[in-house]
Amino acid sequence: MDRREDFLPLSRPAIGNEEIEAVASSLRSGWITSGPRVVELERQFCDLTGAPHAVAVSSATAGLHLVLLALGIGKGDEVVTPSLTFASTANQIALSGAVPVFADSDYGTLLAHPEEIARRITPRTRAVVPVHFAGAPADLDPIREAADRAGVPVIEDAAHAVGSAYRGKAVGGHGNVAIFSFHPIKNITTGEGGMVTCGDEGLARRLRLLRFHGIERDAWRRYGEGGSPHYDIQDPGYKYNLTDIQAAIGVVQMRRVAELNDRRAQLATRYLEGLTGVPGVDLPASPPYPHHHSWHLFIVKVTSMDRDAFFGRLAEYNVGAGFHFPPCHLLRFVRERFGTKEGDLPSCERAGSRIVSLPLFPGMREADVEYVCAAIREIVAGGAR
Ligand SMILES: *Cc1c(COP(=O)(O)O)cnc(C)c1O
């Protein structure tokens, strides 16, 4: 087959004229940091998820930092999370002073089985952090039951899961804390940004304080009409607020989230059709419970050749790809600090050495998917260069 002329990237944000206009309008308005557009984006998240509270932050990583802090998690504590997640999750747990305790993930779905999480809960466990991997929701009910038995909160890493649903209810609306990301690769973006949803009003209030210096009221209320310039701080906070310039993009993206995710699902279906039966390529398995997948990533496992060689061959076809993610228990600092090692988590290690994320973004055409599938068929067949 002929090599395409233009490079097909792994991902590209779906930014249109509406987003550009919304940013311009924020810039012209005279208020560019956290203000009415952030409030609007938070309201949209409450509407989408059914969560009573949504707190916008500068990234999902910042959100996780603040949630761990607000829940008082730190030295001497353990937090159970899958090893197969972005390093951000393990980093924040380690930086809080707690010990990350890693669960294995299923080779097919790349999700941690609830039993795997439950059996790692000890009297020192202070939270459980399931990950909705690639947009497939984790099995929240049994995970929540295990956490309830231990009396600890569930903090959902929902960075991949805006618009995902578990048993008919949106991710973020299950009464837990959930953390979303708006990094450019994610299903909706604000450049950088994140959102924490939760059901606990006291926690939401602490997060609002911690994201902005610990100051009681939002700046735009202080500096707005009828505002008072005084403030006081009981506990010092960070500087993790989202700006209105960013939120302006997010507000438009949220209006389009169902359409953007539908497009991802159509393309994922094409991939599944185009790659079924291709020897040496294992396809993502569907979780065995009612769910809605937001198809953040389309990840295959390459079994018949070396993964790096496969990346190299894809590049020859002018196709980008990703590796999401190296298992956290094998990161150098984790091995050195927490004594984890190869062989600890066989199923996620087997997946981890084979996973490849294929291009998937709403602006892709069906023909792009067909091209990638045809390229993969040639590559695994050892075909023409
Ligand atoms: C992207 C990502 C994060 C971090 O999101 P940021 O907004 O970039 O901080 C956390 N967890 C997972 C699983 C991610 O993929």
XYZ file of C-alpha atoms and ligand atoms in Angstrom:
400
model
C 0.000 0.000 0.000
C 1.080 3.624 -0.546
C 2.463 5.562 2.389
C 0.336 8.601 3.223
C 1.877 12.015 2.572
C 0.763 13.764 5.757
C 1.499 12.567 9.281
C -1.485 11.133 11.153
C -0.992 12.126 14.811
C -2.066 10.112 17.846
C -4.395 12.931 18.867
C -5.408 16.445 17.963
C -7.716 18.673 20.026
C -11.142 19.395 18.486
C -10.979 23.179 18.570
C -13.370 25.077 16.294
C -14.356 28.666 15.649
C -16.721 28.678 18.608
C -13.882 27.942 21.044
C -11.729 30.620 19.394
C -14.567 33.157 19.575
C -15.206 32.280 23.239
C -11.548 32.928 24.107
C -11.611 36.227 22.199
C -14.741 37.231 24.042
C -13.140 36.442 27.408
C -10.074 38.465 26.424
C -12.243 41.428 25.408
C -14.387 41.238 28.535
C -11.787 42.696 30.893
C -11.875 39.622 33.170
C -9.455 36.869 32.153
C -8.681 34.891 35.313
C -11.169 32.770 37.338
C -14.619 34.294 37.053
C -18.044 33.741 35.505
C -16.809 31.313 32.818
C -15.291 29.038 35.477
C -18.583 29.127 37.381
C -20.400 28.190 34.162
C -18.017 25.264 33.467
C -18.528 23.984 37.025
C -22.314 24.180 36.573
C -22.015 22.194 33.316
C -20.091 19.480 35.174
C -22.769 19.255 37.851
C -25.377 18.939 35.067
C -23.417 16.289 33.142
C -22.489 14.126 36.138
C -25.314 14.762 38.570
C -22.716 15.576 41.248
C -23.830 18.362 43.604
C -20.397 20.038 43.590
C -17.769 20.716 40.942
C -14.510 22.565 41.590
C -12.389 23.658 38.604
C -8.607 23.426 38.999
C -5.512 24.024 36.859
C -5.021 20.294 36.094
C -6.161 16.867 37.211
C -2.791 16.507 38.918
C -3.484 19.657 40.948
C -6.946 18.266 41.714
C -5.528 15.011 43.067
C -2.957 16.916 45.132
C -5.693 19.002 46.756
C -8.064 16.070 47.284
C -5.384 14.022 49.095
C -4.518 17.082 51.184
C -8.143 17.947 51.972
C -8.792 14.356 53.051
C -5.791 14.487 55.371
C -3.913 11.698 53.592
C -0.168 11.648 54.208
C 2.669 10.009 56.098
C 1.977 6.489 57.339
C -1.060 6.082 55.098
C -1.586 3.743 52.170
C -3.545 4.467 49.004
C -4.580 1.607 46.711
C -4.528 2.319 42.963
C -3.873 0.367 39.762
C -0.281 0.321 38.578
C -1.527 0.806 35.026
C -2.249 4.528 35.184
C -0.495 7.765 34.358
C 2.433 8.521 36.682
C 0.568 11.585 37.956
C -1.564 9.326 40.186
C 1.412 7.560 41.782
C 3.410 10.802 41.981
C 0.754 12.638 43.955
C 0.248 9.742 46.356
C 4.013 9.532 46.943
C 4.358 13.318 47.270
C 1.600 13.370 49.907
C 3.868 11.132 52.013
C 1.586 8.120 51.638
C 2.567 4.753 50.181
C 1.012 3.839 46.830
C -0.152 0.214 46.940
C -0.569 -1.074 43.402
C -3.272 -3.378 42.080
C -2.935 -5.514 38.975
C -5.085 -4.793 35.917
C -6.991 -7.136 33.661
C -5.128 -7.854 30.409
C -8.272 -7.466 28.297
C -9.962 -4.369 29.734
C -6.846 -2.799 31.315
C -9.017 -2.126 34.391
C -8.175 -3.237 37.925
C -10.577 -5.953 39.094
C -12.428 -4.991 42.322
C -11.056 -8.126 44.033
C -7.533 -7.026 43.175
C -8.180 -3.694 44.848
C -10.069 -5.169 47.826
C -7.334 -7.654 48.753
C -4.771 -4.826 49.023
C -6.771 -2.857 51.564
C -5.135 -2.932 55.032
C -5.793 -1.100 58.314
C -3.420 1.622 57.009
C -5.409 2.206 53.796
C -6.855 5.718 53.707
C -8.254 5.866 50.160
C -8.874 3.822 47.030
C -8.180 5.420 43.633
C -9.710 3.451 40.730
C -8.859 4.597 37.190
C -11.408 4.663 34.358
C -8.810 3.472 31.892
C -9.034 4.712 28.283
C -12.629 5.839 28.997
C -13.956 2.457 30.164
C -15.465 2.888 33.637
C -14.026 0.837 36.483
C -16.413 -1.555 38.293
C -17.425 1.086 40.824
C -20.078 -0.737 42.895
C -17.883 -3.545 44.284
C -14.945 -1.139 44.598
C -17.144 1.163 46.635
C -18.363 -1.747 48.792
C -14.776 -2.749 49.577
C -13.897 0.867 50.414
C -17.019 1.220 52.577
C -16.099 -1.917 54.530
C -12.742 -0.278 55.288
C -14.389 3.084 55.924
C -12.253 4.895 53.329
C -13.205 7.190 50.441
C -13.121 6.296 46.746
C -11.309 8.907 44.639
C -11.978 8.217 40.958
C -9.213 9.090 38.512
C -11.633 10.155 35.775
C -8.998 11.877 33.618
C -10.083 9.655 30.684
C -13.763 9.542 31.478
C -15.681 12.747 30.801
C -18.995 11.463 29.409
C -18.404 7.843 30.491
C -21.184 6.142 32.442
C -21.280 3.152 34.807
C -24.553 1.227 35.143
C -26.533 4.061 33.589
C -25.103 6.859 35.695
C -22.397 9.285 34.589
C -18.900 8.954 35.979
C -18.554 11.673 38.606
C -22.121 11.210 39.827
C -21.660 8.096 41.955
C -21.183 9.906 45.244
C -17.401 9.572 45.248
C -14.764 12.187 44.558
C -13.906 12.173 40.829
C -11.122 14.039 39.056
C -11.248 14.962 35.354
C -8.464 16.310 33.111
C -8.593 18.880 30.308
C -5.069 18.255 29.003
C -5.047 18.627 25.171
C -5.056 14.865 24.567
C -8.161 14.275 26.715
C -11.746 14.089 25.381
C -12.374 17.764 26.093
C -9.648 20.324 26.649
C -8.990 23.783 28.026
C -5.291 23.724 27.074
C -4.552 22.614 30.618
C -7.155 22.214 33.333
C -9.133 19.852 35.496
C -12.317 19.405 37.483
C -13.108 17.716 40.792
C -16.681 16.577 41.397
C -17.934 15.392 44.777
C -21.001 14.923 46.901
C -19.578 16.341 50.124
C -20.166 20.054 50.579
C -17.482 20.421 53.239
C -14.899 18.821 50.963
C -15.922 21.054 48.039
C -15.494 24.089 50.281
C -12.017 22.978 51.413
C -11.003 22.388 47.794
C -12.171 25.893 46.809
C -10.054 27.381 49.580
C -7.003 25.223 48.834
C -7.046 26.026 45.107
C -6.738 29.769 45.742
C -4.360 30.718 48.583
C -6.883 29.746 51.260
C -8.756 32.996 50.618
C -12.396 32.820 51.571
C -14.058 34.440 48.565
C -13.331 34.289 44.842
C -11.362 37.256 43.535
C -13.914 38.305 40.959
C -16.456 38.662 43.763
C -13.965 40.702 45.794
C -13.100 43.011 42.935
C -16.569 43.054 41.376
C -19.385 45.508 41.964
C -20.394 45.642 45.613
C -17.403 43.486 46.649
C -15.281 44.047 49.725
C -11.466 44.192 49.379
C -10.873 42.477 52.738
C -9.878 38.857 53.075
C -8.582 36.494 55.701
C -6.907 33.073 55.595
C -7.365 30.318 58.123
C -5.289 27.672 56.310
C -2.774 28.549 53.568
C -3.589 27.272 50.090
C -2.086 26.793 46.654
C -2.528 28.588 43.326
C -4.393 25.965 41.321
C -7.303 27.978 39.926
C -8.452 27.670 36.299
C -8.573 30.916 34.311
C -11.634 32.261 32.500
C -9.658 32.177 29.227
C -9.306 28.413 29.697
C -12.842 27.921 30.996
C -14.181 29.761 27.920
C -12.792 26.907 25.788
C -14.188 24.330 28.218
C -17.700 25.755 28.212
C -17.905 25.314 24.420
C -16.262 21.866 24.599
C -18.810 20.765 27.211
C -21.686 21.740 24.887
C -20.107 19.422 22.311
C -19.001 16.582 24.611
C -21.698 14.084 23.565
C -21.048 14.762 19.874
C -17.259 14.529 20.320
C -17.536 11.260 22.244
C -19.998 9.812 19.696
C -17.467 10.503 16.984
C -14.762 8.741 19.002
C -17.090 5.751 19.475
C -17.784 5.536 15.718
C -14.068 5.523 14.979
C -13.401 2.944 17.717
C -16.069 0.690 16.181
C -14.301 1.030 12.820
C -11.030 0.001 14.443
C -12.669 -3.014 16.077
C -14.114 -4.082 12.721
C -10.894 -3.412 10.825
C -8.637 -5.265 13.260
C -10.802 -8.238 14.232
C -9.033 -11.441 13.350
C -5.673 -9.806 12.663
C -3.135 -12.252 14.108
C -0.710 -10.797 16.632
C -3.021 -7.936 17.630
C -5.183 -8.260 20.765
C -8.160 -5.880 20.838
C -9.572 -4.064 23.894
C -12.101 -6.177 25.787
C -15.426 -4.680 26.822
C -16.106 -4.510 30.593
C -18.739 -7.139 31.545
C -21.262 -4.722 33.089
C -23.565 -2.021 31.683
C -21.490 1.018 30.793
C -20.912 3.820 28.331
C -17.357 4.069 27.028
C -15.993 7.528 26.199
C -13.195 6.046 24.029
C -10.477 8.357 25.254
C -7.894 5.951 23.820
C -7.963 2.980 21.482
C -5.312 0.591 22.787
C -4.259 -2.654 21.149
C -1.731 -5.185 22.381
C 0.896 -6.249 19.885
C 1.829 -9.871 20.590
C 3.702 -11.040 17.506
C 6.552 -8.553 17.406
C 8.587 -6.233 19.576
C 6.561 -3.164 20.545
C 9.329 -0.674 19.698
C 9.781 -2.314 16.307
C 6.018 -1.938 15.803
C 6.222 1.783 16.692
C 9.052 2.131 14.181
C 7.064 0.416 11.420
C 3.987 2.584 12.117
C 6.218 5.672 11.786
C 7.296 4.427 8.353
C 3.619 4.528 7.384
C 3.497 8.126 8.720
C 1.250 7.145 11.626
C 1.743 8.386 15.195
C 1.094 6.184 18.227
C 1.328 6.313 22.015
C 2.278 4.218 25.035
C -0.291 4.648 27.837
C 1.363 3.847 30.195
C 4.465 2.205 31.648
C 3.152 0.461 34.806
C 3.821 2.721 37.806
C 5.252 -0.025 40.020
C 8.161 -0.308 37.558
C 9.046 3.414 37.564
C 12.499 3.877 39.022
C 11.528 6.063 41.978
C 8.696 3.701 42.891
C 10.992 0.654 42.838
C 13.636 2.491 44.861
C 11.272 3.974 47.462
C 8.641 1.316 47.777
C 10.505 -1.889 46.878
C 8.277 -2.899 43.964
C 9.755 -5.073 41.213
C 9.156 -6.853 37.967
C 6.945 -9.887 38.467
C 4.788 -8.225 41.159
C 1.808 -7.633 38.870
C 1.964 -10.182 36.028
C -1.157 -9.242 34.121
C -0.483 -5.506 33.867
C 3.178 -6.207 33.088
C 2.145 -8.501 30.219
C -0.182 -5.766 28.935
C 2.372 -3.040 29.695
C 4.985 -4.544 27.390
C 2.535 -4.792 24.482
C 0.116 -1.852 24.620
C 0.017 0.635 21.767
C -2.422 3.555 21.547
C -3.577 4.128 17.975
C -4.599 7.537 16.563
C -8.064 8.496 17.805
C -9.554 11.987 17.787
C -12.850 13.458 16.584
C -11.322 15.126 13.509
C -10.129 11.779 12.083
C -11.829 10.439 8.996
C -13.032 6.863 8.493
C -10.408 6.613 5.751
C -7.701 7.379 8.336
C -8.848 4.434 10.458
C -8.941 2.188 7.380
C -5.403 3.303 6.551
C -4.090 2.500 10.047
C -5.795 -0.900 10.000
C -4.339 -1.710 6.569
C -0.891 -0.587 7.727
C -1.128 -2.801 10.827
C -2.182 -5.795 8.728
C 0.905 -5.302 6.540
C 3.187 -4.734 9.521
C 2.187 -7.859 11.423
C 2.298 -9.889 8.217
C 5.902 -8.647 7.800
C 4.833 -7.078 4.504
C 6.413 -4.600 2.080
C 8.297 -1.577 3.363
C -3.832 12.835 32.030
C -3.968 12.028 33.243
C -3.847 12.575 34.520
C -3.348 13.973 34.767
O -4.076 14.957 34.136
P -3.465 16.433 34.060
O -4.669 17.289 33.801
O -2.508 16.430 32.893
O -2.823 16.735 35.330
C -4.100 11.777 35.623
N -4.442 10.474 35.468
C -4.548 9.899 34.262
C -4.949 8.467 34.182
C -4.282 10.652 33.111
O -4.328 10.056 31.915
